[in-house]
Coordinates of C-alpha atoms and ligand atoms in Angstrom, one line a residue:
M1 CA -18.6 0.2 4.9
R2 CA -19.5 -2.0 8.1
F3 CA -18.5 -5.4 8.9
T4 CA -20.4 -7.5 11.4
V5 CA -19.2 -11.1 12.4
K6 CA -22.6 -13.6 11.9
S7 CA -23.4 -17.3 12.8
E8 CA -26.7 -18.3 11.1
K9 CA -27.8 -20.5 8.2
P10 CA -27.1 -19.5 4.8
G11 CA -30.7 -20.4 3.8
E12 CA -32.2 -18.7 7.0
I13 CA -30.1 -15.4 7.5
K14 CA -31.7 -12.3 6.9
T15 CA -29.9 -10.1 4.6
G16 CA -30.2 -8.4 1.1
C17 CA -27.8 -10.1 -0.2
V18 CA -26.6 -14.1 0.3
V19 CA -22.7 -14.3 -0.9
L20 CA -21.8 -18.1 -1.9
G21 CA -18.7 -19.6 -3.3
V22 CA -19.0 -22.3 -6.3
F23 CA -16.1 -24.2 -7.3
E24 CA -15.4 -26.0 -10.7
R25 CA -17.4 -28.0 -12.4
R26 CA -20.7 -27.2 -11.2
R27 CA -19.6 -28.2 -7.3
L28 CA -20.8 -26.3 -4.1
S29 CA -18.9 -25.7 -1.6
E30 CA -20.3 -26.6 2.5
A31 CA -22.2 -23.4 2.4
A32 CA -23.8 -23.5 -1.1
S33 CA -25.0 -26.8 -0.5
D34 CA -26.4 -26.2 2.7
F35 CA -28.5 -23.0 1.2
D36 CA -29.9 -25.8 -1.8
K37 CA -31.5 -28.1 0.7
T38 CA -33.0 -24.9 2.6
T39 CA -33.7 -24.0 -1.1
H40 CA -34.6 -27.5 -2.3
G41 CA -32.3 -28.3 -5.5
M42 CA -32.1 -24.0 -6.4
L43 CA -28.8 -23.8 -6.7
T44 CA -28.7 -27.2 -8.5
D45 CA -31.3 -26.3 -11.0
L46 CA -30.0 -23.1 -12.0
M47 CA -26.2 -25.0 -13.1
K48 CA -28.4 -27.1 -14.8
L49 CA -29.6 -24.0 -16.5
G50 CA -25.8 -24.0 -17.8
D51 CA -25.9 -20.5 -16.2
L52 CA -22.8 -21.1 -14.1
D53 CA -20.5 -23.3 -13.4
G54 CA -18.1 -22.1 -11.2
K55 CA -15.4 -20.9 -13.1
C56 CA -12.6 -17.6 -11.7
G57 CA -14.8 -14.5 -12.6
Q58 CA -18.3 -15.9 -13.3
T59 CA -20.7 -14.4 -11.0
A60 CA -24.9 -15.2 -10.8
L61 CA -27.2 -13.5 -8.7
V62 CA -30.8 -14.2 -8.0
H63 CA -33.5 -13.1 -6.5
F64 CA -36.4 -13.9 -4.1
P65 CA -34.8 -17.8 -3.4
R66 CA -37.7 -20.0 -2.6
G67 CA -37.6 -20.9 0.7
A68 CA -34.5 -18.7 1.4
G69 CA -34.5 -15.8 4.1
C70 CA -32.8 -13.7 1.7
E71 CA -33.9 -10.8 -1.1
R72 CA -30.6 -12.3 -3.1
V73 CA -27.4 -14.5 -3.7
L74 CA -24.9 -13.7 -5.3
L75 CA -23.1 -16.9 -6.1
V76 CA -19.7 -16.8 -6.8
G77 CA -17.2 -18.8 -9.4
C78 CA -13.7 -19.7 -7.4
G79 CA -12.2 -21.9 -10.2
K80 CA -10.6 -25.9 -9.5
Q81 CA -11.3 -26.3 -6.0
A82 CA -7.4 -27.6 -5.9
D83 CA -6.0 -25.1 -7.7
F84 CA -7.8 -22.4 -5.2
N85 CA -5.0 -20.0 -3.7
D86 CA -4.5 -17.0 -2.0
K87 CA -4.6 -14.8 -5.6
R88 CA -7.9 -16.6 -6.4
Y89 CA -9.4 -16.0 -3.0
R90 CA -8.8 -12.5 -3.2
E91 CA -10.1 -12.9 -7.0
A92 CA -13.8 -14.3 -5.5
V93 CA -14.2 -11.1 -3.0
V94 CA -13.2 -8.8 -5.1
N95 CA -16.0 -10.4 -8.2
A96 CA -18.8 -10.6 -5.3
A97 CA -17.8 -6.9 -4.2
N98 CA -18.4 -5.6 -7.5
A99 CA -21.3 -7.7 -8.2
L100 CA -22.6 -5.8 -4.9
N101 CA -22.0 -2.7 -5.6
G102 CA -23.8 -3.0 -8.6
S103 CA -26.5 -4.1 -7.7
G104 CA -29.1 -2.5 -4.8
A105 CA -28.7 -4.7 -1.7
K106 CA -27.9 -2.5 1.4
D107 CA -26.2 -5.3 3.1
A108 CA -25.1 -9.1 2.5
A109 CA -23.4 -12.2 4.6
S110 CA -20.6 -13.3 2.8
Y111 CA -20.3 -17.1 3.4
L112 CA -16.6 -16.8 0.8
A113 CA -14.5 -16.3 4.2
E114 CA -15.0 -19.7 5.1
L115 CA -14.1 -21.5 2.3
D116 CA -10.7 -23.9 2.5
L117 CA -8.0 -22.1 1.5
K118 CA -4.2 -23.4 2.5
G119 CA -2.4 -22.1 5.0
R120 CA -4.4 -19.5 5.6
D121 CA -7.1 -19.2 9.0
T122 CA -10.0 -17.4 9.5
Y123 CA -8.2 -14.0 10.4
W124 CA -6.4 -13.9 7.1
K125 CA -9.6 -15.1 5.2
V126 CA -11.4 -12.2 6.6
R127 CA -9.4 -9.6 6.7
R128 CA -8.3 -10.3 2.8
L129 CA -11.9 -10.0 3.3
V130 CA -12.4 -6.4 4.4
E131 CA -9.6 -5.5 2.6
S132 CA -10.7 -7.0 -0.4
T133 CA -14.1 -5.4 -0.7
L134 CA -13.2 -2.2 1.0
G135 CA -10.4 -1.6 -2.0
T136 CA -13.5 -1.7 -4.3
M137 CA -15.6 1.0 -2.9
Y138 CA -12.6 3.8 -3.4
T139 CA -13.5 5.8 -6.2
T140 CA -11.3 9.3 -7.8
G141 CA -13.3 12.1 -9.2
E142 CA -13.6 14.1 -6.6
L143 CA -12.7 16.9 -8.6
K144 CA -14.5 15.1 -11.8
S145 CA -18.2 18.0 -12.0
E146 CA -20.0 15.6 -12.2
K147 CA -20.0 13.3 -9.6
D148 CA -20.2 9.7 -9.8
K149 CA -24.3 8.4 -10.0
T150 CA -23.5 5.0 -10.1
G151 CA -25.0 5.3 -6.8
R152 CA -24.0 2.6 -3.8
H153 CA -26.0 0.9 -1.9
L154 CA -24.2 -1.8 0.6
R155 CA -23.9 -0.4 3.3
T156 CA -23.2 -3.5 5.7
M157 CA -22.0 -6.6 5.1
A158 CA -22.0 -9.3 7.9
V159 CA -18.8 -12.4 7.4
N160 CA -20.1 -15.5 8.8
A161 CA -17.9 -17.5 11.3
P162 CA -20.2 -20.9 13.1
A163 CA -17.8 -21.5 16.2
V164 CA -17.3 -18.8 19.1
S165 CA -13.1 -19.3 18.6
D166 CA -13.6 -18.4 15.0
A167 CA -15.7 -15.5 15.7
A168 CA -12.9 -13.7 18.2
A169 CA -10.2 -14.1 14.6
A170 CA -13.4 -12.6 12.5
H171 CA -13.4 -9.1 14.9
K172 CA -9.9 -8.9 15.6
A173 CA -9.2 -9.4 11.2
I174 CA -12.2 -6.5 10.8
R175 CA -10.5 -4.1 13.3
D176 CA -7.1 -4.6 11.2
G177 CA -8.6 -5.1 8.0
M178 CA -10.6 -1.9 8.3
A179 CA -7.3 0.1 9.8
I180 CA -5.1 -0.7 6.8
S181 CA -7.7 0.0 5.0
A182 CA -8.1 3.4 6.0
G183 CA -4.4 4.0 5.7
V184 CA -4.5 2.9 1.7
E185 CA -7.5 5.0 1.0
L186 CA -5.2 7.8 2.5
A187 CA -2.5 6.6 0.6
R188 CA -4.6 6.9 -3.1
T189 CA -6.1 9.4 -2.1
L190 CA -2.8 12.3 -1.8
G191 CA -1.6 9.5 -4.9
D192 CA -4.3 10.0 -7.0
L193 CA -4.3 14.3 -6.4
P194 CA -2.7 15.9 -8.9
A195 CA 0.7 18.4 -8.3
N196 CA -0.5 21.4 -8.5
I197 CA -2.8 20.5 -5.3
C198 CA -0.9 18.1 -3.4
T199 CA 2.0 20.1 -2.9
P200 CA 5.2 20.4 -0.1
S201 CA 3.2 22.6 1.9
Y202 CA -0.1 19.8 1.1
L203 CA 1.6 17.4 2.5
A204 CA 2.8 18.9 5.1
E205 CA -1.3 19.8 5.9
Q206 CA -2.1 16.4 5.6
A207 CA 0.6 15.2 8.2
E208 CA -0.5 17.9 10.4
K209 CA -4.4 16.5 10.1
L210 CA -3.8 13.6 11.2
G211 CA -1.2 14.3 13.7
K212 CA -4.7 16.9 15.1
E213 CA -6.7 13.6 14.3
H214 CA -4.7 11.2 16.4
T215 CA -3.6 12.3 19.7
N216 CA -0.6 10.1 20.1
I217 CA 1.0 10.9 16.8
K218 CA 3.5 14.6 16.7
V219 CA 4.0 16.4 14.1
T220 CA 6.7 18.8 13.3
V221 CA 7.3 20.8 9.5
L222 CA 10.3 21.9 9.1
D223 CA 11.2 24.9 6.2
E224 CA 13.5 25.7 4.1
A225 CA 15.7 27.8 6.4
A226 CA 16.0 24.8 9.3
M227 CA 16.9 22.6 6.7
K228 CA 19.4 24.6 5.3
K229 CA 20.4 24.9 8.8
L230 CA 20.9 20.9 9.5
G231 CA 23.2 21.3 6.0
M232 CA 20.5 19.5 4.1
G233 CA 22.4 20.2 0.7
A234 CA 21.2 17.3 -1.0
L235 CA 17.7 17.8 -0.8
L236 CA 18.1 21.4 -1.1
S237 CA 19.6 21.8 -4.6
V238 CA 16.2 19.1 -5.7
A239 CA 14.3 22.1 -4.5
R240 CA 16.3 25.1 -6.0
G241 CA 14.2 24.8 -9.5
S242 CA 10.8 25.1 -7.9
R243 CA 8.9 27.7 -6.4
E244 CA 7.3 25.5 -4.2
P245 CA 8.9 25.5 -1.2
A246 CA 10.8 22.3 0.3
R247 CA 9.6 20.6 3.9
L248 CA 10.4 17.5 6.0
I249 CA 7.8 16.3 7.8
C250 CA 7.7 14.5 10.3
M251 CA 5.5 12.4 12.0
E252 CA 5.9 10.6 16.2
Y253 CA 3.8 7.7 16.9
R254 CA 4.6 6.8 20.0
G255 CA 2.5 4.3 21.7
G256 CA 5.5 1.4 22.7
A257 CA 7.4 1.6 25.9
K258 CA 8.7 5.3 26.9
G259 CA 11.9 5.9 25.5
G260 CA 11.8 2.6 23.4
K261 CA 13.4 2.6 20.4
P262 CA 11.2 3.6 16.8
V263 CA 11.1 2.4 13.6
V264 CA 11.4 4.8 11.0
L265 CA 9.7 5.2 7.9
I266 CA 10.9 7.7 5.4
G267 CA 9.0 8.4 2.2
K268 CA 10.2 9.6 -0.9
G269 CA 7.3 12.7 -1.5
V270 CA 8.3 14.3 -4.8
T271 CA 5.2 15.9 -5.5
F272 CA 6.2 16.1 -8.8
D273 CA 8.9 15.0 -10.9
S274 CA 10.1 16.6 -14.0
G275 CA 13.1 15.3 -13.9
G276 CA 14.5 19.0 -13.9
I277 CA 17.5 20.2 -16.1
S278 CA 17.8 16.5 -17.2
I279 CA 13.9 16.9 -18.4
K280 CA 11.9 13.9 -19.2
P281 CA 9.8 12.9 -22.4
A282 CA 6.1 14.8 -22.5
Q283 CA 5.2 10.9 -22.7
A284 CA 3.2 9.6 -19.7
M285 CA 4.9 12.7 -17.8
D286 CA 1.7 13.6 -15.7
E287 CA 2.5 10.3 -14.0
M288 CA 5.3 12.2 -12.4
K289 CA 2.3 12.8 -9.7
F290 CA 2.7 10.5 -8.2
D291 CA 6.5 10.3 -7.3
M292 CA 5.5 10.5 -3.5
C293 CA 3.2 7.6 -3.0
G294 CA 6.0 6.3 -0.8
A295 CA 5.0 9.9 1.6
A296 CA 1.7 8.5 1.7
S297 CA 2.3 5.1 2.5
V298 CA 4.2 6.6 5.1
L299 CA 1.3 8.4 6.3
G300 CA -0.8 5.4 5.3
A301 CA 1.0 3.6 7.9
L302 CA 0.9 5.6 10.2
K303 CA -2.9 6.4 9.8
A304 CA -3.4 2.9 10.3
C305 CA -0.8 2.2 13.1
A306 CA -2.3 5.1 15.1
E307 CA -6.4 3.8 14.8
L308 CA -4.9 0.5 16.0
R309 CA -3.1 2.4 18.7
L310 CA -0.1 -0.2 18.3
S311 CA 2.2 -0.6 21.2
L312 CA 5.8 0.5 19.4
N313 CA 7.2 3.9 18.7
V314 CA 7.0 5.1 15.1
V315 CA 8.7 7.7 13.7
G316 CA 7.6 8.7 9.6
I317 CA 9.8 10.9 8.0
I318 CA 8.6 13.0 4.3
P319 CA 11.2 15.0 2.8
T320 CA 9.1 16.2 0.2
T321 CA 9.6 19.1 -2.7
E322 CA 9.3 19.5 -6.8
N323 CA 12.1 18.4 -9.1
L324 CA 11.1 21.1 -12.1
P325 CA 13.9 22.9 -14.6
D326 CA 14.4 26.6 -13.8
G327 CA 17.1 29.3 -14.0
N328 CA 17.5 28.8 -11.1
A329 CA 18.1 25.1 -11.0
S330 CA 21.0 22.4 -10.4
K331 CA 22.5 21.3 -13.7
P332 CA 24.4 18.2 -14.6
G333 CA 27.7 18.5 -13.1
D334 CA 27.0 20.1 -9.9
I335 CA 28.0 19.2 -7.0
V336 CA 26.5 19.8 -3.5
T337 CA 27.0 18.3 0.1
S338 CA 24.8 16.0 1.9
M339 CA 24.2 16.7 5.6
S340 CA 26.2 13.9 6.4
G341 CA 29.1 15.9 5.0
Q342 CA 29.6 13.0 1.5
T343 CA 29.4 15.7 -1.4
I344 CA 27.5 14.1 -4.2
E345 CA 28.4 14.5 -8.1
V346 CA 24.6 15.9 -9.5
L347 CA 25.1 13.3 -13.2
N348 CA 21.4 13.7 -13.5
T349 CA 19.2 16.0 -12.3
D350 CA 16.2 12.9 -12.2
A351 CA 18.0 10.8 -10.2
E352 CA 16.5 13.2 -7.5
G353 CA 14.9 10.7 -5.5
R354 CA 18.1 9.4 -3.9
L355 CA 19.2 13.1 -3.3
I356 CA 16.3 14.2 -1.2
L357 CA 16.7 10.2 0.8
C358 CA 20.3 10.8 1.6
D359 CA 19.4 13.5 3.7
A360 CA 16.6 12.2 5.4
L361 CA 18.4 9.0 6.1
S362 CA 21.5 11.4 8.0
Y363 CA 18.3 13.2 9.5
C364 CA 16.5 10.4 10.8
K365 CA 19.6 9.6 13.1
K366 CA 18.4 11.7 16.2
F367 CA 15.9 9.6 16.4
D368 CA 17.9 6.7 17.6
P369 CA 16.2 4.2 15.7
E370 CA 15.7 0.8 16.0
V371 CA 15.3 -0.2 12.3
V372 CA 15.4 1.9 9.1
V373 CA 13.0 1.7 6.0
D374 CA 12.9 4.3 3.3
I375 CA 10.1 3.5 0.9
A376 CA 10.4 5.3 -3.0
T377 CA 9.6 5.5 -6.4
L378 CA 13.3 5.5 -7.0
T379 CA 13.9 3.6 -10.1
G380 CA 12.2 3.4 -14.1
A381 CA 14.7 0.4 -13.6
C382 CA 13.0 -1.2 -10.7
V383 CA 9.4 -1.2 -13.6
I384 CA 11.5 -3.1 -16.3
A385 CA 12.9 -6.0 -13.1
L386 CA 9.6 -6.8 -11.5
G387 CA 7.0 -5.3 -13.1
S388 CA 4.2 -4.2 -11.5
H389 CA 3.6 -7.1 -8.9
A390 CA 6.6 -7.0 -6.3
A391 CA 8.6 -3.7 -5.2
G392 CA 12.4 -4.2 -5.0
L393 CA 13.9 -5.0 -1.6
L394 CA 17.2 -4.0 -0.7
G395 CA 19.0 -3.3 2.7
N396 CA 21.9 -3.7 5.2
D397 CA 20.6 -5.7 7.6
D398 CA 19.1 -9.8 6.2
E399 CA 16.7 -10.4 9.0
L400 CA 15.2 -6.8 8.4
S401 CA 15.0 -8.0 5.0
R402 CA 13.4 -11.5 5.8
Q403 CA 10.6 -9.6 8.4
L404 CA 9.6 -7.2 5.1
L405 CA 9.8 -10.1 2.6
A406 CA 7.5 -11.8 5.3
A407 CA 5.3 -9.1 5.9
G408 CA 5.0 -9.1 2.3
E409 CA 3.9 -12.0 1.5
Y410 CA 1.3 -12.5 4.5
A411 CA 0.0 -9.1 3.4
G412 CA -0.6 -9.5 -0.4
D413 CA 1.9 -6.3 -1.0
R414 CA 5.0 -8.3 -1.8
A415 CA 8.2 -7.5 -1.9
W416 CA 11.0 -9.3 -3.8
A417 CA 14.7 -8.8 -2.6
L418 CA 18.0 -7.8 -4.9
P419 CA 21.2 -7.9 -3.7
L420 CA 23.1 -5.2 -2.7
W421 CA 26.3 -5.9 -3.3
D422 CA 29.9 -3.8 -2.8
D423 CA 30.3 -4.8 -6.6
Y424 CA 28.1 -2.3 -7.3
Q425 CA 29.2 0.4 -5.3
P426 CA 32.7 1.3 -8.0
Q427 CA 29.3 2.4 -10.7
L428 CA 29.3 5.4 -7.8
D429 CA 32.7 7.1 -8.7
S430 CA 32.9 10.0 -9.6
N431 CA 36.5 12.3 -10.7
F432 CA 35.7 15.2 -8.6
A433 CA 33.0 14.5 -6.1
D434 CA 33.2 11.3 -3.4
M435 CA 30.2 10.0 -5.6
A436 CA 28.2 10.9 -8.6
N437 CA 23.9 10.8 -8.0
V438 CA 23.7 8.0 -11.2
G439 CA 25.5 5.0 -11.8
G440 CA 25.4 4.1 -15.3
R441 CA 22.5 1.9 -17.5
E442 CA 23.1 -1.3 -15.2
A443 CA 21.9 -2.5 -12.4
G444 CA 19.7 0.8 -11.7
T445 CA 17.8 0.0 -8.9
I446 CA 21.5 -2.0 -7.1
T447 CA 23.0 1.1 -7.7
A448 CA 20.0 3.6 -6.4
A449 CA 20.2 1.3 -3.4
C450 CA 23.8 1.7 -3.6
F451 CA 23.4 5.2 -3.0
L452 CA 21.3 5.2 -0.1
S453 CA 23.7 2.5 1.7
R454 CA 26.8 4.8 2.1
F455 CA 24.0 7.6 4.8
A456 CA 22.5 4.8 6.3
A457 CA 25.5 2.9 7.4
D458 CA 24.8 3.4 11.3
Y459 CA 21.7 1.6 11.7
R460 CA 19.8 -1.4 10.2
W461 CA 18.0 -0.1 7.5
A462 CA 16.6 -1.4 3.9
H463 CA 14.5 0.2 1.4
L464 CA 11.7 -0.4 -1.3
D465 CA 11.6 0.5 -4.7
I466 CA 8.3 0.8 -5.7
A467 CA 8.0 2.5 -8.4
G468 CA 6.6 -0.9 -10.1
V469 CA 3.7 -1.2 -7.5
A470 CA 2.3 2.6 -5.9
W471 CA -0.1 2.5 -9.5
K472 CA -1.5 1.6 -12.1
Q473 CA -1.1 2.9 -15.8
G474 CA -3.3 2.4 -18.4
K475 CA -7.4 2.1 -18.6
E476 CA -7.7 2.4 -14.8
K477 CA -4.5 4.4 -14.4
G478 CA -4.7 5.9 -10.5
A479 CA -2.8 4.7 -7.3
T480 CA -2.5 1.4 -5.5
G481 CA -2.2 2.1 -2.1
R482 CA 1.0 -0.1 -1.5
P483 CA 2.6 -0.8 -0.1
V484 CA 1.1 0.6 3.3
P485 CA -0.2 -3.5 4.0
L486 CA 3.3 -4.2 3.6
L487 CA 4.1 -1.9 5.8
T488 CA 1.2 -1.8 8.7
Q489 CA 2.0 -5.9 9.2
F490 CA 5.0 -4.9 9.5
L491 CA 4.6 -2.9 12.2
L492 CA 1.6 -5.3 13.3
D493 CA 4.2 -8.4 13.6
R494 CA 6.8 -6.3 15.6
C495 CA 4.2 -5.3 18.2
P496 CA 2.7 -7.6 21.2
R497 CA -0.9 -7.9 20.8
N498 CA -3.2 -6.6 23.5
D499 CA -5.7 -7.9 22.7
Ligands
LIG1 N1 10.8 9.1 -10.5 C1 11.4 8.2 -10.3 C2 11.5 6.8 -10.8 C3 10.6 6.6 -12.0 C4 10.7 6.3 -13.5 C5 9.3 6.2 -11.6 C6 9.7 6.3 -14.5 C7 8.4 4.7 -12.8 C8 8.3 5.4 -13.4 C9 13.4 8.5 -10.4 O1 13.2 10.3 -9.9 C10 13.8 8.7 -11.5 O2 13.6 9.8 -12.9 N2 14.6 7.8 -11.6 C11 15.9 8.0 -12.9 C12 16.8 7.6 -12.3 C13 17.8 7.9 -13.5 C14 18.6 9.0 -14.0 C15 19.0 6.9 -13.2 C16 15.1 6.9 -13.6 O3 14.8 5.6 -13.4 O4 14.8 7.2 -15.2
LIG2 MN1 13.2 11.6 -11.5
LIG3 ZN1 11.3 10.8 -8.9

């Protein structure tokens, strides 16, 4: 799929389909009313027939509009003009894309980015249009023997930017939106793969592939022997029950100043979480193949970063393993020694994410990080607290937290802060070790972050709990690619733009 920038009138442009917004009740957007004039009131007539009055979710496709240069016109309901906001805009774009995907149009010209949206400029609107449109094109089903027959025809979409200054912003937005979408697509693809294919070694191969595609990414993979030498007793304790060997993947993207401190991203890569000896109930256990979505988002963000050639140093670290029960698996009550030297009583083998992350948090110090952000499908409690709308954010530096929240807000991939007060720390007390790996039923997302904080005291650090946002349940079960947009925006915000 390609995006271009045009500055032609909607009634005159030669294209497979012109896409126009209509507000409730029967209020044409500027471009739509322009089109209406060229077609001698065709849209007014159509609305009079009652086919569309501008409600959200409505679309109407008309072929061969009289007097216009296009083959089709697609009208998209945008709701009440006074209520038009980021969410409605995204919905309009998605509805338009779905309607186009269902049509035979090979190219289209969208005028939706011209709609007035409070506080949002051309760059933002075009980028969201690109990302949301591409989001509708994603298909799983590589593993179905009958390939998806709903062949899509759309190949090119032109966005309209009448002013010259808008055209520059639109070009930039297309470039950024395409790169972020490529990162999201990678994260979704890896997330959707089953655990018998997407193993720790498979993730390592994917990282190496990324390193081959982008010469500015250097990839190193540590095996269990190397981890043992480093004293990663916590990470390795999770891997004991699995026949698939664990890996620690490091991806170094050097786009910034030589010797400049990197942003470190750490992604939880549990390719299947059965719970281990503290085994999970059978119900929906298949969804625990998504327990590597933190890792997938780090791969996705690094891909976006490399495609955009961001002038920034970024290191991605992925601790990856399976969590399975076995005669050799960790048992509740086992005490392990982490790379930091701190000892951990494993009261629940299902709280494995923090065990692999803590050693990665110690390991990353060798990169002398500017800031560290870990991303993990860490707690079911976070799904209860925030649902699927926002990731949970906790950390030890207010400025870093603010930057991540702002990046999520801008990118339409929100996070919400929870407190990391010392008051919660005693929940991790253990009678036998420096700490327990679980903190009881109360405030599960916070005590998980409390655990991590004990390994991240030497640098500015934030933790994103993505258990609620990384995948969808139910009929549309599948990975979302979140929080690749948040992470990429965070990185974009940190670099001096060279354009
Ligand atoms: N991967 C899960 C978290 C999870 C659970 C994500 C359900 C999405 C849906 C994590 O490893 C886990 O099992 N966490 C436990 C922690 C508990 C034992 C303290 C949980 O949330 O139940
Ligand atoms: Mn678990
Ligand atoms: Zn897990």
